Amino acid sequence: MGFPAMRALAISALALQGACLAIDRDAAPTIEARASWTYLGCYTDNVSGRALPNGEQVPGGTNAMANELCQSTCQADGFTLAGTEYAGECWCGNAIGNGGALSTNPSSLCTMTCKGNAAETCGGPNGLSVYQYGSSSPPTSGTGKRGLAYNNNNPTANAEYANLFAGYSSVSWGYDWGYPSYNLNPSFEFVPMLWGLPSGSDPGWTAAVQTVGTKNILGFNEPDLTYSGSSNILPANAAAGYATYMEPFAGTVKIGMPNVLWNNVGSSSGGNYDSAVWTQYFLGNCTGCHFDFAAIHYYQDCDPADGQSGAAWFQGNVTNAYNTLHLPIWITEFQCYGTDAQQVAFLQTVLPWLDAQSYVARYAYFGVFPDYLVNSAGTGLSDIGMAYATT
Ligand SMILES: *[C@@H]1O[C@H](CO)[C@@H](O)[C@H](O)[C@H]1NC(C)=O
Ligand SMILES: *[C@@H]1O[C@H](CO)[C@@H](O)[C@H](O)[C@H]1NC(C)=O
Ligand SMILES: *[C@@H]1O[C@H](CO)[C@@H](O)[C@H](O)[C@H]1NC(C)=O
């Protein structure tokens, strides 16, 4: 479960989108914000720690600088915030950092006309003229345990489906079976995952873990299974992988155990193990490893044919994982199989229960895709998504 194979396709779509974004040189000089961009205000900036971290070259260089040009450049690179400064600089990011704050005195801070358009203001020596893509006020961060399992396989090759959940207070985090976040709304915590075993040194993974704002990291995706959507790794090899790629970050971020299908019986990772046995062997091999939480998956019928309760089975498995592993539990994928109405009823039963269990730290229902938590058109939440966001 999870769609890592689609990611390569989506990356090339993003590059294409960037190349097609034309610069609107004919725009009337008084128009400072491109369509879908709104002015947030003049922000203080700090040369030793930038309010927006990514300095960008714009087409035509410093002398062509105008706010729209900075916006289109930031947008093509997948950012939601664009800021101009010192008449000719363009800075991009997804959140204001390093203590940058809305100025109480913009007329003395953002004082310089843009080098490419004298009718516009492009910040000042220490002031940033900031514009935001999308909604005019940033959504407030959620605080709940609920998360978004999403990917960038959509028309904008971005986190756009996950971002439909921005502003729901129960939803606080997201992951995409890998990294980067593909522009997940900054009101969510992005949690990078090391999906499978790298073949050598992996500076991209290190950079993802060390990205400002990373607090938690997820390890291998279903190493206990053998099908194509799983990472299929023998316990001893997975343990060696953890020692190399996860353990160095112990103490700086919270480390999750491998994501295993907890209710799986009889599948194999070349060794014909149940997932519980795979986990036992993994722990047996990972002797020096530090874990902050365990990560499990669960898939089963909403209403089993024999009249048993799908919700009770799910709760039984979550409880059993905690009693076995004695770590906070993240359920990084779960879904019950059934009609939309059956899934809604299941969520209405299990979500309050999950929120009430102190040992359940986080969870993510599968998944943030059209016809799952998102409607068929990809334009809003489905009934299941609405139940997930609001129960
Ligand atoms: C400027 O940024 C640096 C680096 O993040 C930080 O140490 C310093 O406190 C900041 N200064 C102000 C005035 O916010
Ligand atoms: C280590 O993992 C291997 C399978 O990869 C298993 O055969 C062995 O028993 C494990 N060792 C321990 C101490 O659990
Ligand atoms: C876990 O789920 C399975 C269904 O996949 C069920 O048969 C089993 O009883 C559940 N375990 C517990 C401890 O409830």
CSV table of C-alpha atoms and ligand atoms in Angstrom, one decimal:
chain,number,residue,atom,x,y,z
A,1,MET,CA,0.0,0.0,0.0
A,2,GLY,CA,1.3,3.4,-0.9
A,3,PHE,CA,2.3,4.4,-4.5
A,4,PRO,CA,6.0,5.1,-4.6
A,5,ALA,CA,6.2,4.0,-8.3
A,6,MET,CA,4.1,6.9,-9.3
A,7,ARG,CA,6.5,9.4,-7.9
A,8,ALA,CA,9.0,9.5,-10.7
A,9,LEU,CA,6.2,10.3,-13.2
A,10,ALA,CA,4.9,13.1,-10.9
A,11,ILE,CA,8.4,14.7,-10.6
A,12,SER,CA,8.7,15.1,-14.3
A,13,ALA,CA,5.2,16.6,-14.4
A,14,LEU,CA,6.3,19.2,-11.9
A,15,ALA,CA,9.4,20.1,-13.9
A,16,LEU,CA,7.2,20.5,-17.0
A,17,GLN,CA,4.8,22.7,-15.1
A,18,GLY,CA,7.6,24.9,-14.1
A,19,ALA,CA,8.9,25.3,-17.6
A,20,CYS,CA,5.4,26.2,-18.9
A,21,LEU,CA,4.9,29.1,-16.4
A,22,ALA,CA,5.2,32.2,-18.5
A,23,ILE,CA,6.3,35.5,-17.1
A,24,ASP,CA,3.6,38.1,-17.5
A,25,ARG,CA,5.7,41.0,-18.8
A,26,ASP,CA,2.7,42.8,-20.1
A,27,ALA,CA,0.9,43.0,-16.8
A,28,ALA,CA,-0.1,46.5,-15.8
A,29,PRO,CA,2.6,47.9,-13.5
A,30,THR,CA,0.2,48.5,-10.6
A,31,ILE,CA,-0.7,44.8,-10.4
A,32,GLU,CA,1.6,43.4,-7.8
A,33,ALA,CA,0.1,40.0,-7.2
A,34,ARG,CA,-0.4,37.3,-9.8
A,35,ALA,CA,-3.8,35.5,-9.9
A,36,SER,CA,-4.1,33.3,-6.7
A,37,TRP,CA,-1.4,35.4,-4.9
A,38,THR,CA,-2.3,37.8,-2.1
A,39,TYR,CA,-0.3,40.3,-0.3
A,40,LEU,CA,0.4,39.3,3.4
A,41,GLY,CA,2.4,42.4,4.3
A,42,CYS,CA,5.8,43.8,5.0
A,43,TYR,CA,7.9,41.5,7.3
A,44,THR,CA,11.1,42.0,9.2
A,45,ASP,CA,14.0,40.0,8.0
A,46,ASN,CA,17.3,39.0,9.4
A,47,VAL,CA,20.5,38.6,7.3
A,48,SER,CA,21.9,35.9,9.5
A,49,GLY,CA,18.7,33.9,9.5
A,50,ARG,CA,16.3,34.6,6.7
A,51,ALA,CA,12.5,34.8,7.3
A,52,LEU,CA,12.0,32.9,4.0
A,53,PRO,CA,14.9,30.5,3.5
A,54,ASN,CA,15.3,30.0,-0.2
A,55,GLY,CA,17.0,32.7,-2.2
A,56,GLU,CA,16.0,32.4,-5.9
A,57,GLN,CA,17.4,33.6,-9.3
A,58,VAL,CA,14.6,35.1,-11.4
A,59,PRO,CA,14.6,35.1,-15.2
A,60,GLY,CA,16.3,38.3,-16.3
A,61,GLY,CA,18.2,38.6,-13.0
A,62,THR,CA,18.1,41.2,-10.3
A,63,ASN,CA,17.5,44.1,-12.6
A,64,ALA,CA,14.2,42.5,-13.8
A,65,MET,CA,12.8,42.1,-10.3
A,66,ALA,CA,9.1,42.6,-9.7
A,67,ASN,CA,6.8,41.0,-7.3
A,68,GLU,CA,5.0,38.9,-10.0
A,69,LEU,CA,8.3,37.6,-11.2
A,70,CYS,CA,9.3,36.4,-7.8
A,71,GLN,CA,5.9,34.8,-7.3
A,72,SER,CA,6.0,32.8,-10.5
A,73,THR,CA,9.6,31.7,-9.7
A,74,CYS,CA,8.6,30.6,-6.2
A,75,GLN,CA,5.4,28.9,-7.5
A,76,ALA,CA,7.4,27.0,-10.2
A,77,ASP,CA,9.6,25.7,-7.4
A,78,GLY,CA,6.7,24.5,-5.3
A,79,PHE,CA,6.6,27.2,-2.6
A,80,THR,CA,3.6,29.0,-1.2
A,81,LEU,CA,5.3,32.2,0.0
A,82,ALA,CA,7.3,34.7,-2.1
A,83,GLY,CA,9.0,37.8,-0.7
A,84,THR,CA,11.0,40.5,-2.4
A,85,GLU,CA,13.7,42.5,-0.6
A,86,TYR,CA,16.3,45.2,-1.3
A,87,ALA,CA,14.8,46.1,-4.7
A,88,GLY,CA,16.2,43.0,-6.4
A,89,GLU,CA,16.1,39.9,-4.2
A,90,CYS,CA,13.5,37.1,-4.4
A,91,TRP,CA,13.0,34.8,-1.4
A,92,CYS,CA,10.7,31.7,-1.3
A,93,GLY,CA,9.5,29.4,1.4
A,94,ASN,CA,6.5,27.8,3.0
A,95,ALA,CA,6.5,29.4,6.4
A,96,ILE,CA,7.9,32.6,7.9
A,97,GLY,CA,10.9,31.6,10.1
A,98,ASN,CA,13.8,33.0,12.2
A,99,GLY,CA,11.6,35.4,14.1
A,100,GLY,CA,10.4,37.3,10.9
A,101,ALA,CA,7.4,39.3,11.9
A,102,LEU,CA,4.7,41.4,10.3
A,103,SER,CA,6.0,45.0,10.6
A,104,THR,CA,4.1,47.5,12.6
A,105,ASN,CA,5.8,50.3,10.6
A,106,PRO,CA,5.8,49.1,6.9
A,107,SER,CA,6.3,52.5,5.4
A,108,SER,CA,9.7,52.8,7.0
A,109,LEU,CA,10.7,49.1,6.5
A,110,CYS,CA,9.6,48.3,3.0
A,111,THR,CA,10.8,51.4,1.2
A,112,MET,CA,12.5,50.4,-2.1
A,113,THR,CA,11.0,50.3,-5.6
A,114,CYS,CA,11.5,47.1,-7.6
A,115,LYS,CA,14.4,47.3,-10.0
A,116,GLY,CA,12.3,45.9,-12.8
A,117,ASN,CA,9.2,47.9,-12.0
A,118,ALA,CA,9.4,51.4,-10.4
A,119,ALA,CA,5.6,51.3,-9.6
A,120,GLU,CA,6.0,48.4,-7.1
A,121,THR,CA,7.6,48.1,-3.7
A,122,CYS,CA,10.2,45.2,-3.4
A,123,GLY,CA,10.9,45.4,0.4
A,124,GLY,CA,13.8,47.3,1.9
A,125,PRO,CA,17.3,46.7,3.2
A,126,ASN,CA,15.8,44.8,6.2
A,127,GLY,CA,12.2,44.4,5.0
A,128,LEU,CA,10.5,41.7,3.0
A,129,SER,CA,7.3,42.3,0.9
A,130,VAL,CA,5.6,38.9,1.3
A,131,TYR,CA,2.9,37.4,-0.8
A,132,GLN,CA,1.1,34.1,-0.3
A,133,TYR,CA,-0.2,31.6,-2.9
A,134,GLY,CA,-3.8,30.4,-2.1
A,135,SER,CA,-5.8,31.5,0.8
A,136,SER,CA,-5.3,35.0,2.1
A,137,SER,CA,-4.7,34.0,5.8
A,138,PRO,CA,-2.5,31.0,6.7
A,139,PRO,CA,-4.6,28.2,8.3
A,140,THR,CA,-3.8,27.6,11.9
A,141,SER,CA,-2.0,24.4,12.7
A,142,GLY,CA,-4.0,21.4,13.9
A,143,THR,CA,-3.2,19.7,17.2
A,144,GLY,CA,-4.9,16.3,16.8
A,145,LYS,CA,-3.4,12.8,16.2
A,146,ARG,CA,-4.9,12.6,12.8
A,147,GLY,CA,-2.6,12.6,9.7
A,148,LEU,CA,-2.7,12.6,6.0
A,149,ALA,CA,-1.2,9.7,3.9
A,150,TYR,CA,-0.9,11.3,0.5
A,151,ASN,CA,1.3,11.4,-2.6
A,152,ASN,CA,1.8,14.0,-5.4
A,153,ASN,CA,0.1,11.9,-8.1
A,154,ASN,CA,-2.4,14.6,-9.1
A,155,PRO,CA,-2.7,17.3,-11.8
A,156,THR,CA,-0.4,19.7,-10.0
A,157,ALA,CA,2.1,17.0,-8.9
A,158,ASN,CA,1.8,18.5,-5.5
A,159,ALA,CA,0.3,17.9,-2.0
A,160,GLU,CA,-2.9,19.6,-3.2
A,161,TYR,CA,-5.2,16.8,-2.0
A,162,ALA,CA,-3.7,16.8,1.5
A,163,ASN,CA,-3.9,20.5,1.6
A,164,LEU,CA,-7.7,20.3,1.3
A,165,PHE,CA,-7.6,19.3,5.0
A,166,ALA,CA,-5.9,22.5,6.1
A,167,GLY,CA,-7.8,24.3,8.9
A,168,TYR,CA,-9.3,21.2,10.5
A,169,SER,CA,-8.0,21.2,14.0
A,170,SER,CA,-8.0,17.4,14.4
A,171,VAL,CA,-5.5,17.0,11.5
A,172,SER,CA,-1.9,17.9,12.3
A,173,TRP,CA,0.6,16.0,10.1
A,174,GLY,CA,1.2,14.3,6.9
A,175,TYR,CA,3.5,11.9,5.1
A,176,ASP,CA,3.9,10.8,1.4
A,177,TRP,CA,5.8,7.5,1.8
A,178,GLY,CA,9.0,9.4,1.2
A,179,TYR,CA,10.2,13.0,0.8
A,180,PRO,CA,10.1,15.9,0.0
A,181,SER,CA,6.6,17.1,1.1
A,182,TYR,CA,5.7,18.4,-2.4
A,183,ASN,CA,4.5,21.6,-0.8
A,184,LEU,CA,2.4,20.2,2.0
A,185,ASN,CA,0.6,23.2,3.6
A,186,PRO,CA,2.9,24.5,6.3
A,187,SER,CA,0.2,24.2,9.0
A,188,PHE,CA,0.9,20.5,8.9
A,189,GLU,CA,4.0,18.7,10.2
A,190,PHE,CA,5.6,16.8,7.4
A,191,VAL,CA,7.1,13.4,8.5
A,192,PRO,CA,9.7,12.0,6.1
A,193,MET,CA,9.9,8.3,5.5
A,194,LEU,CA,12.8,6.1,4.4
A,195,TRP,CA,10.6,3.8,2.3
A,196,GLY,CA,13.1,1.0,1.5
A,197,LEU,CA,16.8,0.1,1.9
A,198,PRO,CA,19.1,2.6,0.1
A,199,SER,CA,21.8,1.0,-2.0
A,200,GLY,CA,24.6,3.2,-0.6
A,201,SER,CA,25.0,6.5,1.2
A,202,ASP,CA,21.9,8.6,1.0
A,203,PRO,CA,22.5,12.3,1.4
A,204,GLY,CA,19.0,13.1,0.2
A,205,TRP,CA,17.6,11.2,3.3
A,206,THR,CA,20.0,13.0,5.6
A,207,ALA,CA,19.0,16.3,4.2
A,208,ALA,CA,15.3,15.5,4.6
A,209,VAL,CA,15.8,14.5,8.2
A,210,GLN,CA,17.8,17.7,8.9
A,211,THR,CA,15.3,20.0,7.2
A,212,VAL,CA,14.1,22.6,9.7
A,213,GLY,CA,10.8,21.5,11.2
A,214,THR,CA,11.4,17.7,11.0
A,215,LYS,CA,10.5,16.2,14.4
A,216,ASN,CA,9.7,12.6,13.6
A,217,ILE,CA,10.9,10.1,11.0
A,218,LEU,CA,9.3,6.9,9.6
A,219,GLY,CA,11.3,3.8,8.6
A,220,PHE,CA,10.7,1.1,6.0
A,221,ASN,CA,7.3,0.6,4.5
A,222,GLU,CA,5.9,-2.9,4.9
A,223,PRO,CA,9.3,-4.7,4.9
A,224,ASP,CA,7.5,-7.7,6.3
A,225,LEU,CA,5.6,-8.2,3.0
A,226,THR,CA,6.7,-9.3,-0.5
A,227,TYR,CA,4.3,-7.6,-2.9
A,228,SER,CA,5.4,-4.7,-5.2
A,229,GLY,CA,4.1,-1.9,-2.9
A,230,SER,CA,6.1,-3.3,0.0
A,231,SER,CA,9.9,-2.9,0.7
A,232,ASN,CA,10.3,-6.6,1.4
A,233,ILE,CA,13.5,-6.7,3.5
A,234,LEU,CA,14.7,-9.6,5.7
A,235,PRO,CA,14.8,-8.7,9.4
A,236,ALA,CA,18.6,-8.8,9.7
A,237,ASN,CA,19.0,-6.5,6.7
A,238,ALA,CA,16.4,-4.1,8.0
A,239,ALA,CA,18.1,-4.0,11.3
A,240,ALA,CA,21.5,-3.2,9.6
A,241,GLY,CA,19.7,-0.5,7.6
A,242,TYR,CA,18.3,1.1,10.8
A,243,ALA,CA,21.7,1.1,12.3
A,244,THR,CA,23.1,3.0,9.2
A,245,TYR,CA,20.3,5.3,8.2
A,246,MET,CA,18.1,5.9,11.3
A,247,GLU,CA,20.2,5.5,14.4
A,248,PRO,CA,22.5,8.5,13.7
A,249,PHE,CA,19.5,10.7,14.3
A,250,ALA,CA,18.5,9.3,17.7
A,251,GLY,CA,17.9,12.1,20.1
A,252,THR,CA,17.5,14.8,17.5
A,253,VAL,CA,14.2,13.5,16.0
A,254,LYS,CA,11.8,10.8,17.1
A,255,ILE,CA,12.4,7.5,15.3
A,256,GLY,CA,9.7,5.1,14.3
A,257,MET,CA,10.1,1.3,14.0
A,258,PRO,CA,9.4,-0.2,10.5
A,259,ASN,CA,5.8,0.1,9.4
A,260,VAL,CA,4.5,-3.5,9.5
A,261,LEU,CA,1.0,-4.9,8.6
A,262,TRP,CA,0.2,-5.9,12.2
A,263,ASN,CA,-2.8,-8.1,11.5
A,264,ASN,CA,-1.0,-10.0,8.8
A,265,VAL,CA,-0.7,-13.7,9.3
A,266,GLY,CA,1.3,-16.0,7.1
A,267,SER,CA,2.8,-13.7,4.5
A,268,SER,CA,6.5,-13.6,4.2
A,269,SER,CA,9.7,-11.6,3.6
A,270,GLY,CA,11.5,-14.5,2.0
A,271,GLY,CA,11.5,-16.2,5.4
A,272,ASN,CA,7.8,-17.1,5.6
A,273,TYR,CA,7.2,-15.1,8.7
A,274,ASP,CA,4.0,-13.6,10.2
A,275,SER,CA,4.5,-9.9,10.6
A,276,ALA,CA,4.7,-10.4,14.4
A,277,VAL,CA,7.5,-12.9,13.9
A,278,TRP,CA,9.2,-10.5,11.4
A,279,THR,CA,9.1,-7.8,14.1
A,280,GLN,CA,10.5,-10.1,16.7
A,281,TYR,CA,13.5,-11.1,14.5
A,282,PHE,CA,14.0,-7.4,13.6
A,283,LEU,CA,14.2,-6.4,17.2
A,284,GLY,CA,16.4,-9.4,17.9
A,285,ASN,CA,18.9,-8.1,15.3
A,286,CYS,CA,18.6,-4.4,16.0
A,287,THR,CA,20.3,-4.6,19.4
A,288,GLY,CA,21.7,-1.1,19.6
A,289,CYS,CA,18.7,0.6,18.1
A,290,HIS,CA,16.7,3.3,19.7
A,291,PHE,CA,13.0,3.6,19.0
A,292,ASP,CA,10.6,6.3,20.0
A,293,PHE,CA,7.5,4.8,18.6
A,294,ALA,CA,6.1,1.8,16.8
A,295,ALA,CA,4.3,2.0,13.4
A,296,ILE,CA,1.7,-0.4,12.3
A,297,HIS,CA,-0.7,-0.9,9.4
A,298,TYR,CA,-4.2,-2.6,9.5
A,299,TYR,CA,-6.5,-3.6,6.7
A,300,GLN,CA,-9.6,-5.6,7.1
A,301,ASP,CA,-13.4,-5.7,6.4
A,302,CYS,CA,-15.6,-3.0,8.1
A,303,ASP,CA,-18.3,-5.6,8.8
A,304,PRO,CA,-16.8,-9.1,8.7
A,305,ALA,CA,-19.2,-11.7,7.2
A,306,ASP,CA,-19.3,-13.8,10.3
A,307,GLY,CA,-21.0,-11.0,12.3
A,308,GLN,CA,-17.9,-10.0,14.2
A,309,SER,CA,-17.1,-6.3,14.6
A,310,GLY,CA,-14.4,-4.8,12.3
A,311,ALA,CA,-14.0,-1.9,14.7
A,312,ALA,CA,-13.4,-4.4,17.6
A,313,TRP,CA,-10.8,-6.3,15.5
A,314,PHE,CA,-9.0,-3.1,14.7
A,315,GLN,CA,-9.0,-2.0,18.4
A,316,GLY,CA,-7.8,-5.4,19.4
A,317,ASN,CA,-4.9,-5.2,17.0
A,318,VAL,CA,-3.9,-1.7,18.1
A,319,THR,CA,-4.0,-2.7,21.8
A,320,ASN,CA,-2.1,-5.9,21.0
A,321,ALA,CA,0.7,-3.9,19.3
A,322,TYR,CA,1.1,-1.7,22.3
A,323,ASN,CA,1.1,-4.6,24.7
A,324,THR,CA,3.7,-6.4,22.6
A,325,LEU,CA,6.0,-3.5,21.8
A,326,HIS,CA,5.5,-1.1,24.8
A,327,LEU,CA,6.0,2.0,22.7
A,328,PRO,CA,3.7,4.8,21.6
A,329,ILE,CA,1.8,3.5,18.6
A,330,TRP,CA,1.4,5.2,15.2
A,331,ILE,CA,-1.1,3.6,12.8
A,332,THR,CA,0.5,4.9,9.6
A,333,GLU,CA,-2.0,3.1,7.3
A,334,PHE,CA,-5.4,1.7,8.2
A,335,GLN,CA,-8.6,1.1,6.3
A,336,CYS,CA,-11.6,-1.0,6.5
A,337,TYR,CA,-13.0,-2.5,3.3
A,338,GLY,CA,-16.7,-1.7,2.7
A,339,THR,CA,-19.1,0.9,1.3
A,340,ASP,CA,-18.6,4.6,1.9
A,341,ALA,CA,-21.3,4.4,4.6
A,342,GLN,CA,-19.6,1.4,6.3
A,343,GLN,CA,-16.3,3.2,6.3
A,344,VAL,CA,-17.9,6.4,7.8
A,345,ALA,CA,-19.6,4.3,10.5
A,346,PHE,CA,-16.2,2.5,11.3
A,347,LEU,CA,-14.4,5.9,11.5
A,348,GLN,CA,-17.2,7.3,13.8
A,349,THR,CA,-16.6,4.4,16.1
A,350,VAL,CA,-12.8,4.1,16.1
A,351,LEU,CA,-11.7,7.8,15.9
A,352,PRO,CA,-13.0,8.8,19.3
A,353,TRP,CA,-11.5,5.6,20.7
A,354,LEU,CA,-8.1,6.3,19.1
A,355,ASP,CA,-8.1,9.8,20.5
A,356,ALA,CA,-8.9,8.5,24.0
A,357,GLN,CA,-6.0,5.9,24.1
A,358,SER,CA,-3.0,7.6,25.6
A,359,TYR,CA,-0.6,5.1,24.0
A,360,VAL,CA,-1.9,5.9,20.5
A,361,ALA,CA,0.2,8.9,19.4
A,362,ARG,CA,-0.8,9.3,15.7
A,363,TYR,CA,-2.8,7.7,12.9
A,364,ALA,CA,-3.5,8.1,9.2
A,365,TYR,CA,-6.5,6.6,7.4
A,366,PHE,CA,-5.8,5.3,3.9
A,367,GLY,CA,-5.6,7.5,2.0
A,368,VAL,CA,-5.7,11.0,0.7
A,369,PHE,CA,-6.7,10.1,-2.9
A,370,PRO,CA,-9.8,10.7,-5.1
A,371,ASP,CA,-12.5,8.2,-4.2
A,372,TYR,CA,-10.9,7.6,-0.8
A,373,LEU,CA,-10.7,10.6,1.5
A,374,VAL,CA,-11.1,13.0,-1.4
A,375,ASN,CA,-14.0,13.2,-3.8
A,376,SER,CA,-13.8,11.7,-7.3
A,377,ALA,CA,-13.2,15.1,-8.9
A,378,GLY,CA,-10.3,15.8,-6.5
A,379,THR,CA,-11.9,19.1,-5.6
A,380,GLY,CA,-12.9,18.5,-2.0
A,381,LEU,CA,-13.4,16.0,0.8
A,382,SER,CA,-15.5,12.8,0.2
A,383,ASP,CA,-18.0,11.7,2.8
A,384,ILE,CA,-15.3,9.5,4.3
A,385,GLY,CA,-12.9,12.5,4.3
A,386,MET,CA,-15.4,14.7,5.9
A,387,ALA,CA,-16.0,12.1,8.6
A,388,TYR,CA,-12.2,11.8,9.1
A,389,ALA,CA,-11.8,15.6,9.4
A,390,THR,CA,-14.8,16.3,11.6
A,391,THR,CA,-15.6,13.3,13.8
B,1,LIG,C1,18.6,36.2,13.3
B,1,LIG,O1,18.7,34.8,13.0
B,1,LIG,C2,19.7,34.1,13.7
B,1,LIG,C3,19.8,32.7,13.1
B,1,LIG,O2,18.6,32.0,13.1
B,1,LIG,C4,19.3,34.1,15.2
B,1,LIG,O3,20.3,33.4,16.0
B,1,LIG,C5,19.1,35.5,15.7
B,1,LIG,O4,18.5,35.4,17.0
B,1,LIG,C6,18.1,36.2,14.8
B,1,LIG,N1,18.0,37.6,15.2
B,1,LIG,C7,16.9,38.2,15.5
B,1,LIG,C8,16.9,39.7,15.9
B,1,LIG,O5,15.8,37.6,15.4
B,2,LIG,C1,17.9,-12.0,12.9
B,2,LIG,O1,17.1,-12.1,11.7
B,2,LIG,C2,17.2,-13.3,11.1
B,2,LIG,C3,16.4,-13.2,9.8
B,2,LIG,O2,16.7,-12.2,9.0
B,2,LIG,C4,16.7,-14.4,12.0
B,2,LIG,O3,16.8,-15.7,11.4
B,2,LIG,C5,17.4,-14.4,13.3
B,2,LIG,O4,16.8,-15.3,14.2
B,2,LIG,C6,17.4,-13.0,13.9
B,2,LIG,N1,18.1,-13.0,15.1
B,2,LIG,C7,17.6,-12.7,16.3
B,2,LIG,C8,18.5,-12.7,17.5
B,2,LIG,O5,16.4,-12.6,16.5
B,3,LIG,C1,-6.6,-8.6,14.5
B,3,LIG,O1,-7.3,-8.5,13.3
B,3,LIG,C2,-7.7,-9.8,12.8
B,3,LIG,C3,-8.4,-9.6,11.5
B,3,LIG,O2,-7.4,-9.3,10.5
B,3,LIG,C4,-8.6,-10.6,13.8
B,3,LIG,O3,-8.8,-11.9,13.3
B,3,LIG,C5,-7.9,-10.7,15.1
B,3,LIG,O4,-8.7,-11.2,16.1
B,3,LIG,C6,-7.5,-9.3,15.6
B,3,LIG,N1,-6.7,-9.4,16.8
B,3,LIG,C7,-7.1,-9.0,18.0
B,3,LIG,C8,-6.2,-9.2,19.1
B,3,LIG,O5,-8.2,-8.5,18.2
